[in-house]
Structures are given as C-alpha cells and as structure tokens.
Amino acid sequence: MAVNKENYNAIIQELAGKATLVAVSKTKPVEDILALYALGQRDFGENYVQELLAKQPVLPADIRWHFIGHLQSNKVKFIAPLVALIHGVDSVKLLSEINRQAEKLQKTIHVLLQVHIAKEETKFGMDEQELAELMEGNALPAMKNICISGLMGMASFTTDETLVQQEFSFLASLYKRFGALASSRQLPNVRFSHLSMGMSGDYRLAIANGSNMVRIGSLLFGEREKK
Ligand SMILES: *Cc1c(COP(=O)(O)O)cnc(C)c1O
C-alpha cells in the first residue's frame, strides 16, 4: 500500500496556519508511516494500544503519538510513557487513572475531553452536563499531572451536511464556553488550545466551524480493511 502524497501535500497546504494534521495510521504498516515521515509529518494517530506499542519502538523517536481510540483504564499504564496527546478521555475515572500514571512517571500528560456530539449511540463521549460537572467540580484541580488541552468530537456518519455542521458548531461553542470557564476559575491544569474535530469525510466543514486539529486517515493512507 502506498501513501497518497498528492493528497498529503494538498491537505498540508490547505491546513496551513489553521489546523494541525494528525495522520491516522491505524491498521497501516510502519512503511506507510515512514513514507509520510519523510515528507515532514510528525503527528500520527493510533486507535489500538497493542498496535501503538508495536509500532512506536521501531519508528523515529521524534514522532508525536496521538491516542485517538477508546482507552480502557487498565491500558493507560502502557501508553503513558510514550503518548503526546490522548484525545478520547470521556470519564473522570479514566482521567484520574491517567493522572496517577503520569504522577508515577513524574510528567504531565496532555489530554482532550471527548464530547458526544453525534446522533449515533455508538460514539463515546461525555455530554454537556457531564462536562460541566467536571469543569465546575472539585476533582479536577487535584489532578496535578494532567493538562486538559481542549475537546475532541466525532460527528455523525452521514451525508447530511446540515447535521454535521450543527454538531461541529455545537462542539465549538462548548470549546469556547469551557475554555472561558477554566480561565475564570483559574484552573491550572486546564489550558484549551486544541479543538480536535474533522476526519477524511468532513474535515473542511470542521475547520469552517473552528477546528484546529483534524484526524485524517483514509485520504492519506487509503481505505482500511474492516477489522
Ligand atoms: C479512524 C479514525 C479517524 C480517521 O478516519 P478517516 O475517515 O479514515 O479519516 C479519525 N478519528 C478517529 C477517532 C478515528 O477512529
């Protein structure tokens, strides 16, 4: 499988100054990752813990690994030493386990809170209420080894652009609201800088709605085999 260099160059140009590209390399071989690395790409996203653990040691050390899948608490310890940003944090339980592992390593782990914006049942994430409870509650300030760097979300898988646009703009409004709340509460471990939304099929719409980090797989690496 060859990577699509034309798409890569076009997307990089299109995103310049607006959004960071996370190249989603799940299920793809290390050769494909190296091919994009050679073009200058440094941010890569993986969904599965075992796969990330297999790839990371054989690839260049200056790659920034983004964990974008659903993370179970008992797997946090495996990725904590090597991950640059965990996108899919959707519970206080998971957050406190990340904090615990970060503390052991004497480092700060950067995370994004995943918000459920799609109409589909299957997508993970907190709702607005849970987000508010976390941001306004007392559990957060005690977690000194995490930094909440923003929000992440996935729109519905649909051709209905109006719906996708509504979901993205809703997430962008939460990003503004809770970013401002964190500043006013002076939460030291919350610094919103990343709004991670947009994939191969909807990244343009996401950017038009304020995304500054897109996660793109199939446009760069080709379609994936079904797992
Ligand atoms: C697989 C995946 C992507 C990339 O999807 P494409 O449609 O191939 O661009 C982005 N975000 C998450 C959370 C994913 O699981």
CSV table of C-alpha atoms and ligand atoms in Angstrom, one decimal:
chain,number,residue,atom,x,y,z
A,1,MET,CA,0.0,0.0,0.0
A,2,ALA,CA,1.4,3.4,-1.0
A,3,VAL,CA,0.5,6.6,0.8
A,4,ASN,CA,-1.2,9.3,-1.2
A,5,LYS,CA,1.4,12.0,-1.4
A,6,GLU,CA,-0.7,14.3,-3.6
A,7,ASN,CA,-3.5,14.3,-1.0
A,8,TYR,CA,-0.9,14.8,1.7
A,9,ASN,CA,0.6,17.9,0.1
A,10,ALA,CA,-2.7,19.3,-0.8
A,11,ILE,CA,-4.1,18.9,2.7
A,12,ILE,CA,-0.9,20.3,4.3
A,13,GLN,CA,-1.3,23.4,2.1
A,14,GLU,CA,-5.0,23.7,2.9
A,15,LEU,CA,-4.5,23.4,6.6
A,16,ALA,CA,-1.5,25.8,6.9
A,17,GLY,CA,-2.0,28.3,9.7
A,18,LYS,CA,-5.4,26.8,10.6
A,19,ALA,CA,-5.1,23.3,11.9
A,20,THR,CA,-2.7,20.6,12.9
A,21,LEU,CA,-2.9,17.4,10.9
A,22,VAL,CA,-2.9,14.2,12.8
A,23,ALA,CA,-2.2,11.4,10.3
A,24,VAL,CA,-4.3,8.4,11.4
A,25,SER,CA,-2.2,5.3,10.8
A,26,LYS,CA,-4.3,2.6,12.5
A,27,THR,CA,-4.1,-0.8,10.7
A,28,LYS,CA,-1.4,0.6,8.4
A,29,PRO,CA,2.2,-0.7,8.2
A,30,VAL,CA,5.2,1.2,9.5
A,31,GLU,CA,6.5,1.6,6.0
A,32,ASP,CA,3.5,3.9,5.3
A,33,ILE,CA,4.2,5.9,8.4
A,34,LEU,CA,7.8,6.3,7.3
A,35,ALA,CA,6.7,7.5,3.9
A,36,LEU,CA,4.8,10.4,5.4
A,37,TYR,CA,7.5,11.0,8.0
A,38,ALA,CA,9.9,11.5,5.1
A,39,LEU,CA,7.6,14.3,3.8
A,40,GLY,CA,7.8,16.0,7.2
A,41,GLN,CA,4.8,14.6,9.0
A,42,ARG,CA,5.4,14.2,12.8
A,43,ASP,CA,1.9,13.8,14.3
A,44,PHE,CA,0.4,10.4,14.0
A,45,GLY,CA,-2.8,8.9,15.5
A,46,GLU,CA,-3.4,5.3,16.6
A,47,ASN,CA,-6.6,3.7,18.0
A,48,TYR,CA,-5.4,0.5,19.5
A,49,VAL,CA,-3.0,0.1,22.4
A,50,GLN,CA,-1.3,-3.1,21.2
A,51,GLU,CA,-0.7,-1.6,17.7
A,52,LEU,CA,0.8,1.6,19.1
A,53,LEU,CA,3.1,-0.4,21.4
A,54,ALA,CA,4.3,-2.5,18.4
A,55,LYS,CA,4.9,0.5,16.1
A,56,GLN,CA,6.4,3.1,18.4
A,57,PRO,CA,9.8,1.4,19.2
A,58,VAL,CA,10.6,0.8,15.6
A,59,LEU,CA,9.8,4.3,14.4
A,60,PRO,CA,11.7,7.6,14.8
A,61,ALA,CA,11.7,9.0,18.4
A,62,ASP,CA,10.5,12.5,17.4
A,63,ILE,CA,7.1,11.3,16.2
A,64,ARG,CA,4.3,12.7,18.4
A,65,TRP,CA,1.9,9.9,19.0
A,66,HIS,CA,-1.8,10.8,19.5
A,67,PHE,CA,-4.0,8.2,21.0
A,68,ILE,CA,-7.4,8.7,19.4
A,69,GLY,CA,-9.3,5.4,20.2
A,70,HIS,CA,-11.4,4.4,23.1
A,71,LEU,CA,-9.0,3.9,26.1
A,72,GLN,CA,-9.6,1.5,28.9
A,73,SER,CA,-8.3,2.5,32.3
A,74,ASN,CA,-6.3,-0.7,32.7
A,75,LYS,CA,-4.3,0.1,29.5
A,76,VAL,CA,-3.3,3.6,30.4
A,77,LYS,CA,0.0,2.5,32.0
A,78,PHE,CA,1.2,1.1,28.7
A,79,ILE,CA,0.8,4.2,26.7
A,80,ALA,CA,1.5,6.8,29.4
A,81,PRO,CA,5.3,6.9,28.8
A,82,LEU,CA,5.1,7.5,25.0
A,83,VAL,CA,1.9,9.4,24.2
A,84,ALA,CA,1.9,13.1,23.3
A,85,LEU,CA,-1.9,13.7,23.5
A,86,ILE,CA,-4.8,11.4,24.4
A,87,HIS,CA,-7.9,12.5,22.5
A,88,GLY,CA,-10.7,10.3,23.8
A,89,VAL,CA,-11.0,10.9,27.5
A,90,ASP,CA,-14.6,10.6,28.5
A,91,SER,CA,-14.8,9.9,32.2
A,92,VAL,CA,-13.4,11.1,35.5
A,93,LYS,CA,-12.3,7.6,36.2
A,94,LEU,CA,-10.1,7.5,33.1
A,95,LEU,CA,-8.8,11.0,33.8
A,96,SER,CA,-7.7,10.1,37.3
A,97,GLU,CA,-6.0,6.9,36.1
A,98,ILE,CA,-4.1,9.0,33.5
A,99,ASN,CA,-3.2,11.4,36.3
A,100,ARG,CA,-2.0,8.5,38.5
A,101,GLN,CA,0.2,7.1,35.8
A,102,ALA,CA,1.6,10.5,34.9
A,103,GLU,CA,2.5,11.1,38.5
A,104,LYS,CA,4.4,7.8,38.6
A,105,LEU,CA,6.4,9.0,35.6
A,106,GLN,CA,6.8,12.5,37.0
A,107,LYS,CA,5.4,14.0,33.9
A,108,THR,CA,2.4,15.9,32.7
A,109,ILE,CA,0.1,14.1,30.2
A,110,HIS,CA,-2.0,16.2,27.9
A,111,VAL,CA,-5.5,15.1,27.2
A,112,LEU,CA,-8.6,16.2,25.3
A,113,LEU,CA,-12.1,15.5,26.7
A,114,GLN,CA,-14.3,13.7,24.2
A,115,VAL,CA,-17.7,15.1,23.8
A,116,HIS,CA,-20.6,13.1,22.4
A,117,ILE,CA,-22.0,15.2,19.6
A,118,ALA,CA,-23.3,12.6,17.1
A,119,LYS,CA,-26.8,11.3,17.0
A,120,GLU,CA,-25.5,7.7,16.9
A,121,GLU,CA,-25.5,5.7,20.1
A,122,THR,CA,-22.1,4.0,19.3
A,123,LYS,CA,-19.9,7.0,19.7
A,124,PHE,CA,-18.2,7.6,23.0
A,125,GLY,CA,-18.0,10.8,24.9
A,126,MET,CA,-19.3,13.0,27.7
A,127,ASP,CA,-22.5,15.1,27.3
A,128,GLU,CA,-22.7,18.8,28.1
A,129,GLN,CA,-23.9,18.1,31.6
A,130,GLU,CA,-21.0,15.7,32.5
A,131,LEU,CA,-18.6,18.2,31.0
A,132,ALA,CA,-20.0,21.0,33.1
A,133,GLU,CA,-19.8,18.8,36.3
A,134,LEU,CA,-16.2,18.0,35.6
A,135,MET,CA,-15.2,21.6,34.8
A,136,GLU,CA,-17.1,23.1,37.8
A,137,GLY,CA,-16.4,20.4,40.3
A,138,ASN,CA,-13.6,19.8,42.8
A,139,ALA,CA,-12.0,16.7,41.4
A,140,LEU,CA,-10.1,18.4,38.6
A,141,PRO,CA,-7.8,20.8,40.5
A,142,ALA,CA,-6.3,17.9,42.5
A,143,MET,CA,-5.1,16.1,39.3
A,144,LYS,CA,-1.8,17.9,39.1
A,145,ASN,CA,-0.2,15.7,36.4
A,146,ILE,CA,-2.7,16.1,33.6
A,147,CYS,CA,-3.3,19.1,31.4
A,148,ILE,CA,-6.7,19.3,29.7
A,149,SER,CA,-5.7,20.9,26.4
A,150,GLY,CA,-9.2,21.0,24.8
A,151,LEU,CA,-12.0,19.0,23.4
A,152,MET,CA,-12.5,16.3,20.8
A,153,GLY,CA,-15.6,15.0,19.0
A,154,MET,CA,-16.9,12.9,16.1
A,155,ALA,CA,-19.8,14.0,14.0
A,156,SER,CA,-22.5,11.6,12.8
A,157,PHE,CA,-21.5,9.4,9.9
A,158,THR,CA,-24.0,10.8,7.4
A,159,THR,CA,-24.2,12.7,4.1
A,160,ASP,CA,-26.5,15.2,5.8
A,161,GLU,CA,-24.1,18.2,5.9
A,162,THR,CA,-26.5,20.3,7.9
A,163,LEU,CA,-26.5,17.9,10.7
A,164,VAL,CA,-22.7,17.5,10.7
A,165,GLN,CA,-22.4,21.3,10.6
A,166,GLN,CA,-24.7,21.7,13.6
A,167,GLU,CA,-22.7,19.1,15.6
A,168,PHE,CA,-19.4,20.8,14.9
A,169,SER,CA,-20.7,24.2,15.7
A,170,PHE,CA,-22.2,22.8,19.0
A,171,LEU,CA,-18.8,21.4,19.9
A,172,ALA,CA,-17.1,24.7,19.0
A,173,SER,CA,-19.5,26.5,21.3
A,174,LEU,CA,-18.6,24.2,24.2
A,175,TYR,CA,-14.9,24.7,23.5
A,176,LYS,CA,-15.4,28.5,23.8
A,177,ARG,CA,-17.6,28.2,26.9
A,178,PHE,CA,-15.5,25.8,28.9
A,179,GLY,CA,-12.2,27.4,27.8
A,180,ALA,CA,-13.5,30.7,29.2
A,181,LEU,CA,-14.8,29.0,32.4
A,182,ALA,CA,-11.4,27.4,33.0
A,183,SER,CA,-9.7,30.8,32.7
A,184,SER,CA,-12.2,32.4,35.0
A,185,ARG,CA,-11.8,29.6,37.6
A,186,GLN,CA,-8.0,29.8,37.1
A,187,LEU,CA,-7.8,26.1,36.8
A,188,PRO,CA,-4.0,25.5,36.5
A,189,ASN,CA,-4.3,22.2,34.7
A,190,VAL,CA,-6.8,23.3,32.0
A,191,ARG,CA,-5.4,25.2,29.0
A,192,PHE,CA,-7.6,24.9,26.0
A,193,SER,CA,-5.5,25.1,22.8
A,194,HIS,CA,-6.8,22.2,20.7
A,195,LEU,CA,-10.3,21.6,19.2
A,196,SER,CA,-9.9,18.2,17.6
A,197,MET,CA,-12.7,17.6,15.1
A,198,GLY,CA,-12.8,16.5,11.5
A,199,MET,CA,-11.8,13.4,9.6
A,200,SER,CA,-11.4,12.5,5.9
A,201,GLY,CA,-15.0,13.0,5.0
A,202,ASP,CA,-15.8,16.1,7.0
A,203,TYR,CA,-12.6,18.0,7.8
A,204,ARG,CA,-13.4,21.0,5.7
A,205,LEU,CA,-16.7,21.5,7.5
A,206,ALA,CA,-14.9,21.1,10.8
A,207,ILE,CA,-12.3,23.8,10.0
A,208,ALA,CA,-15.0,26.1,8.8
A,209,ASN,CA,-16.6,25.6,12.3
A,210,GLY,CA,-13.4,26.3,14.3
A,211,SER,CA,-11.5,23.1,14.4
A,212,ASN,CA,-7.7,23.5,14.8
A,213,MET,CA,-6.8,19.8,14.8
A,214,VAL,CA,-8.0,17.3,12.2
A,215,ARG,CA,-7.6,13.5,12.3
A,216,ILE,CA,-7.2,12.1,8.8
A,217,GLY,CA,-6.6,8.5,7.8
A,218,SER,CA,-8.1,7.2,4.6
A,219,LEU,CA,-7.3,10.2,2.4
A,220,LEU,CA,-3.6,9.8,3.2
A,221,PHE,CA,-3.2,6.0,3.6
A,222,GLY,CA,-6.1,4.6,1.5
A,223,GLU,CA,-9.1,2.7,2.8
A,224,ARG,CA,-8.7,0.4,5.7
A,225,GLU,CA,-9.6,-3.3,5.8
A,226,LYS,CA,-12.6,-3.8,8.1
A,227,LYS,CA,-11.4,-5.1,11.5
B,1,LIG,C1,-10.2,6.2,12.2
B,1,LIG,C2,-10.4,7.5,12.9
B,1,LIG,C3,-10.1,8.7,12.2
B,1,LIG,C4,-9.7,8.8,10.7
B,1,LIG,O1,-10.8,8.4,9.9
B,1,LIG,P1,-10.7,8.6,8.3
B,1,LIG,O2,-12.2,8.7,7.9
B,1,LIG,O3,-10.0,7.4,7.8
B,1,LIG,O4,-10.0,9.9,8.1
B,1,LIG,C5,-10.3,9.9,12.9
B,1,LIG,N1,-10.7,9.9,14.2
B,1,LIG,C6,-10.9,8.8,14.9
B,1,LIG,C7,-11.3,8.9,16.3
B,1,LIG,C8,-10.8,7.5,14.3
B,1,LIG,O5,-11.1,6.4,14.9
